[in-house]
Coordinates of C-alpha atoms in Angstrom, one line a residue:
X1 CA -4.0 15.4 5.4
X2 CA -5.9 16.3 8.5
X3 CA -6.0 18.9 11.2
X4 CA -7.3 19.1 14.7
X5 CA -7.0 22.3 16.7
X6 CA -4.8 23.6 13.9
X7 CA -2.2 20.8 14.3
X8 CA -1.2 18.6 11.3
X9 CA -1.8 14.9 11.8
X10 CA -0.1 12.1 9.8
X11 CA -3.3 10.7 8.3
X12 CA -2.5 8.0 5.8
X13 CA -5.0 6.2 3.6
X14 CA -4.7 3.3 1.2
X15 CA -4.2 4.4 -2.5
X16 CA -6.0 2.1 -4.9
X17 CA -4.4 3.5 -8.1
X18 CA -0.9 2.3 -7.2
X19 CA 0.1 1.6 -10.8
X20 CA -0.9 5.1 -12.0
X21 CA 1.2 6.7 -9.3
X22 CA 4.3 4.6 -10.0
X23 CA 7.1 6.3 -11.8
X24 CA 5.8 9.9 -11.4
X25 CA 8.5 11.2 -9.1
X26 CA 10.2 14.4 -10.0
X27 CA 13.5 14.7 -12.0
X28 CA 13.0 11.3 -13.5
X29 CA 13.3 9.4 -10.1
X30 CA 11.0 6.4 -9.7
X31 CA 9.3 5.8 -6.4
X32 CA 8.8 2.2 -5.2
X33 CA 5.4 0.7 -5.5
X34 CA 3.3 0.3 -2.3
X35 CA 2.7 -3.3 -1.0
X36 CA 0.3 -5.6 -2.8
X37 CA -3.3 -4.6 -3.0
X38 CA -4.3 -3.7 0.5
X39 CA -7.8 -5.1 -0.1
X40 CA -6.3 -8.6 0.0
X41 CA -4.5 -7.8 3.3
X42 CA -7.1 -6.6 5.8
X43 CA -4.6 -6.3 8.6
X44 CA -2.8 -3.6 6.5
X45 CA -5.9 -1.5 5.9
X46 CA -5.8 0.3 9.1
X47 CA -3.3 3.2 9.6
X48 CA -2.4 4.9 12.8
X49 CA -3.9 8.4 12.7
X50 CA -2.1 9.7 15.8
X51 CA 0.1 8.3 18.6
X52 CA -2.8 6.3 20.1
X53 CA -3.4 2.7 19.2
X54 CA -6.7 3.5 17.5
X55 CA -6.9 2.1 13.9
X56 CA -9.3 2.5 11.1
X57 CA -9.9 -1.0 9.8
X58 CA -11.6 -2.3 6.6
X59 CA -12.0 -6.0 7.2
X60 CA -15.0 -7.6 5.5
X61 CA -16.8 -7.8 8.8
X62 CA -16.8 -4.1 9.3
X63 CA -17.0 -2.7 5.8
X64 CA -18.7 0.7 5.6
X65 CA -19.9 3.0 2.9
X66 CA -17.7 5.9 2.0
X67 CA -19.9 8.4 3.8
X68 CA -19.9 6.2 6.9
X69 CA -16.1 6.0 6.8
X70 CA -16.0 9.8 6.6
X71 CA -18.2 10.2 9.6
X72 CA -16.2 7.6 11.5
X73 CA -13.0 9.6 10.9
X74 CA -14.5 12.9 11.9
X75 CA -16.3 11.6 14.9
X76 CA -13.7 9.2 16.3
X77 CA -10.7 11.3 15.8
X78 CA -12.2 14.8 15.9
X79 CA -10.6 15.7 12.6
X80 CA -12.3 18.6 10.8
X81 CA -10.4 18.6 7.5
X82 CA -9.0 15.6 5.7
X83 CA -8.7 13.9 2.2
X84 CA -10.1 10.6 1.3
X85 CA -8.2 8.5 -1.3
X86 CA -9.7 5.5 -3.0
X87 CA -9.8 3.6 -6.2
X88 CA -12.2 4.0 -9.1
X89 CA -14.6 1.3 -7.8
X90 CA -15.0 3.0 -4.4
X91 CA -15.8 6.5 -5.7
X92 CA -18.9 6.4 -7.9
X93 CA -20.7 9.6 -9.0
X94 CA -23.3 9.3 -6.3
X95 CA -20.5 9.1 -3.6
X96 CA -18.7 12.1 -5.0
X97 CA -21.9 14.1 -5.2
X98 CA -22.5 13.3 -1.6
X99 CA -19.0 14.2 -0.6
X100 CA -19.3 17.6 -2.2
X101 CA -21.9 18.6 0.3
X102 CA -19.7 17.7 3.3
X103 CA -17.5 20.6 4.6
X104 CA -13.9 19.9 5.2
X105 CA -13.7 16.7 3.2
X106 CA -11.8 16.4 0.0
X107 CA -11.1 13.4 -2.1
X108 CA -8.7 11.8 -4.6
X109 CA -9.6 9.0 -7.0
X110 CA -9.3 8.2 -10.7
X111 CA -11.4 8.1 -13.8
X112 CA -12.7 4.9 -15.2
X113 CA -11.5 3.7 -18.6
X114 CA -14.8 4.7 -20.4
X115 CA -14.5 8.2 -18.9
X116 CA -10.9 8.5 -20.2
X117 CA -12.0 7.5 -23.6
X118 CA -14.7 10.1 -23.7
X119 CA -12.2 12.8 -22.7
X120 CA -10.0 11.7 -25.5
X121 CA -12.8 11.7 -28.1
X122 CA -14.0 15.1 -27.0
X123 CA -10.5 16.6 -27.3
X124 CA -10.3 17.5 -23.6
X125 CA -7.4 15.1 -23.2
X126 CA -4.8 15.4 -25.9
X127 CA -2.7 12.3 -26.0
X128 CA -0.1 14.2 -28.0
X129 CA 0.9 16.0 -24.8
X130 CA 2.5 12.7 -23.6
X131 CA 5.3 13.2 -26.1
X132 CA 6.5 16.1 -23.9
X133 CA 5.7 14.9 -20.4
X134 CA 4.7 11.7 -18.5
X135 CA 1.9 13.6 -16.7
X136 CA 0.0 16.8 -17.1
X137 CA -3.1 18.5 -15.8
X138 CA -6.2 18.8 -18.0
X139 CA -9.6 20.4 -17.6
X140 CA -13.1 19.3 -18.7
X141 CA -16.6 20.8 -18.4
X142 CA -17.8 17.3 -17.5
X143 CA -15.9 17.6 -14.2
X144 CA -16.4 21.2 -13.1
X145 CA -14.3 22.3 -10.1
X146 CA -12.1 19.3 -10.3
X147 CA -8.5 18.7 -11.3
X148 CA -7.7 16.0 -13.7
X149 CA -4.0 14.8 -13.8
X150 CA -3.3 12.5 -16.7
X151 CA -0.3 10.2 -16.4
X152 CA 1.3 7.6 -18.6
X153 CA 3.5 4.8 -17.4
X154 CA 5.6 3.4 -20.3
X155 CA 6.3 0.1 -18.6
X156 CA 2.6 -0.4 -17.8
X157 CA 1.7 0.5 -21.4
X158 CA 4.1 -2.2 -22.6
X159 CA 2.7 -4.7 -20.2
X160 CA -0.9 -4.0 -21.3
X161 CA 0.0 -4.2 -25.0
X162 CA 1.7 -7.6 -24.4
X163 CA -1.3 -8.9 -22.4
X164 CA -3.7 -7.9 -25.2
X165 CA -1.6 -9.5 -27.9
X166 CA -1.3 -12.7 -25.8
X167 CA -5.1 -12.9 -25.3
X168 CA -5.8 -12.2 -29.0
X169 CA -3.2 -14.8 -30.1
X170 CA -4.8 -17.4 -27.8
X171 CA -8.3 -16.5 -29.0
X172 CA -7.3 -16.8 -32.6
X173 CA -5.7 -20.1 -32.0
X174 CA -8.9 -21.5 -30.4
X175 CA -11.2 -19.9 -33.0
X176 CA -9.2 -21.5 -35.8
X177 CA -9.9 -24.9 -34.3
X178 CA -13.6 -24.1 -34.4
X179 CA -13.4 -23.0 -38.0
X180 CA -11.7 -26.3 -38.9
X181 CA -14.3 -28.3 -37.0
X182 CA -17.2 -26.5 -38.8
X183 CA -15.5 -26.9 -42.2
X184 CA -15.1 -30.6 -41.5
X185 CA -18.8 -31.0 -40.9
X186 CA -18.4 -32.1 -37.3
X187 CA -20.1 -29.0 -35.9
X188 CA -23.3 -27.7 -37.5
X189 CA -26.1 -25.2 -36.8
X190 CA -25.8 -21.6 -36.0
X191 CA -26.8 -22.0 -32.4
X192 CA -24.4 -24.9 -31.7
X193 CA -21.5 -23.0 -33.4
X194 CA -22.4 -19.9 -31.5
X195 CA -22.2 -21.7 -28.2
X196 CA -18.7 -23.1 -29.0
X197 CA -17.5 -19.7 -30.2
X198 CA -19.0 -18.1 -27.1
X199 CA -17.0 -20.3 -24.8
X200 CA -13.8 -19.2 -26.5
X201 CA -14.7 -15.5 -26.5
X202 CA -15.8 -15.5 -22.8
X203 CA -12.6 -17.3 -21.8
X204 CA -10.2 -14.7 -23.1
X205 CA -12.4 -11.6 -22.7
X206 CA -11.5 -9.9 -26.0
X207 CA -14.9 -9.9 -27.6
X208 CA -14.7 -6.2 -28.4
X209 CA -11.7 -6.9 -30.7
X210 CA -13.3 -9.8 -32.7
X211 CA -15.9 -9.7 -35.4
X212 CA -17.9 -12.9 -36.1
X213 CA -19.9 -14.3 -39.0
X214 CA -21.8 -17.5 -38.0
X215 CA -24.2 -19.5 -40.2
X216 CA -25.6 -23.0 -40.0
X217 CA -22.7 -24.5 -42.0
X218 CA -20.1 -21.7 -41.9
X219 CA -18.0 -19.7 -39.4
X220 CA -15.5 -17.0 -40.0
X221 CA -13.9 -14.3 -37.9
X222 CA -11.5 -11.4 -38.1
X223 CA -9.8 -8.9 -35.8
X224 CA -11.3 -5.4 -35.6
X225 CA -8.0 -3.5 -36.1
X226 CA -9.6 -0.1 -35.5
X227 CA -10.9 -1.2 -32.1
X228 CA -7.4 -2.6 -31.2
X229 CA -5.8 0.7 -32.2
X230 CA -8.2 2.8 -30.1
X231 CA -7.5 0.6 -27.1
X232 CA -3.8 0.7 -27.7
X233 CA -3.8 4.5 -27.7
X234 CA -4.9 4.4 -24.0
X235 CA -2.3 1.8 -22.8
X236 CA -0.7 2.8 -19.6
X237 CA -2.8 5.9 -19.1
X238 CA -4.6 6.9 -15.9
X239 CA -6.3 10.1 -15.0
X240 CA -6.3 11.1 -11.3
X241 CA -9.4 13.0 -10.3
X242 CA -9.5 15.3 -7.3
X243 CA -11.1 18.4 -5.8
X244 CA -7.9 19.2 -3.8
X245 CA -6.7 22.7 -4.9
X246 CA -3.2 22.8 -6.3
X247 CA -2.0 25.1 -3.5
X248 CA -3.1 22.5 -0.9
X249 CA -1.5 19.5 -2.6
X250 CA 2.1 18.6 -1.8

C-alpha cells in the first residue's frame, strides 16, 4: 500500500511466505497459490508501481539491502507511505530495528521456526487455539508493538509429517546397514564408524531426531520420540509478523 499526494497506488511486492498464506481466505474459501518462488524468476520480481513503465527489479546483478530498497522506492516514485513484504530470511532483527526508525514505512514478514518454538514454550502461542480456528492473533512481550498472526495449513502439516517420516525411514534403513557392518567386524574404530554414520546423518538432515552410541567395536542408535513429537506439534504452522495496525490492514 502506498500513497502519493493522498492518492492510493497499486504497489505490489513479492510475498515470500506463500505457503503460510495459502488457504486463509474467509468463509472457508481457498485462494490459489502465487507463482513459483519469485527469487528463481528474476523477470517476475519487478512490479509496476504506477502506469509508467518503471519497475523495481531484484536480479542478482542489482540486489540491494532492505534499507536501500526502501530508499529506492521512496526516492524513485516519491511514495511517502508503503509496506514492505518479505520472507523470514530477508527481515532479520537488525533490518527490522532499522525500519522502525523510518517514518512511513511498515513491514510484513514471518517468524523463524526457532522463534515460533519459543513462543509455544513460553505459553504466548497456545496451539490448542487451532482446534477452533485455522488462524488467530497472538501477543508477546518479545515483540512489542507488533501483531503476530498464527496460522496452520492442514495440508502443509500433512506434507511436513510425511516428509519427516520418509527421511527418518531412509535414515534408519542406512544406519541399520552400518550396524550390520560393525557387527560383522568389517568396520572398526570409533572414528571410522563415526565418519560412516556422519555421512548418513548429513545426507538426510534429521540429526536432531537420532540418538547415537558409538564405540570402537559397537554402534547402536534410536529415535528421540520426544524430539519428533515436539517437531510434529509445529507442523504446518506459520506466524506472520507485522507492525501494520489492524485498522490499516485489508
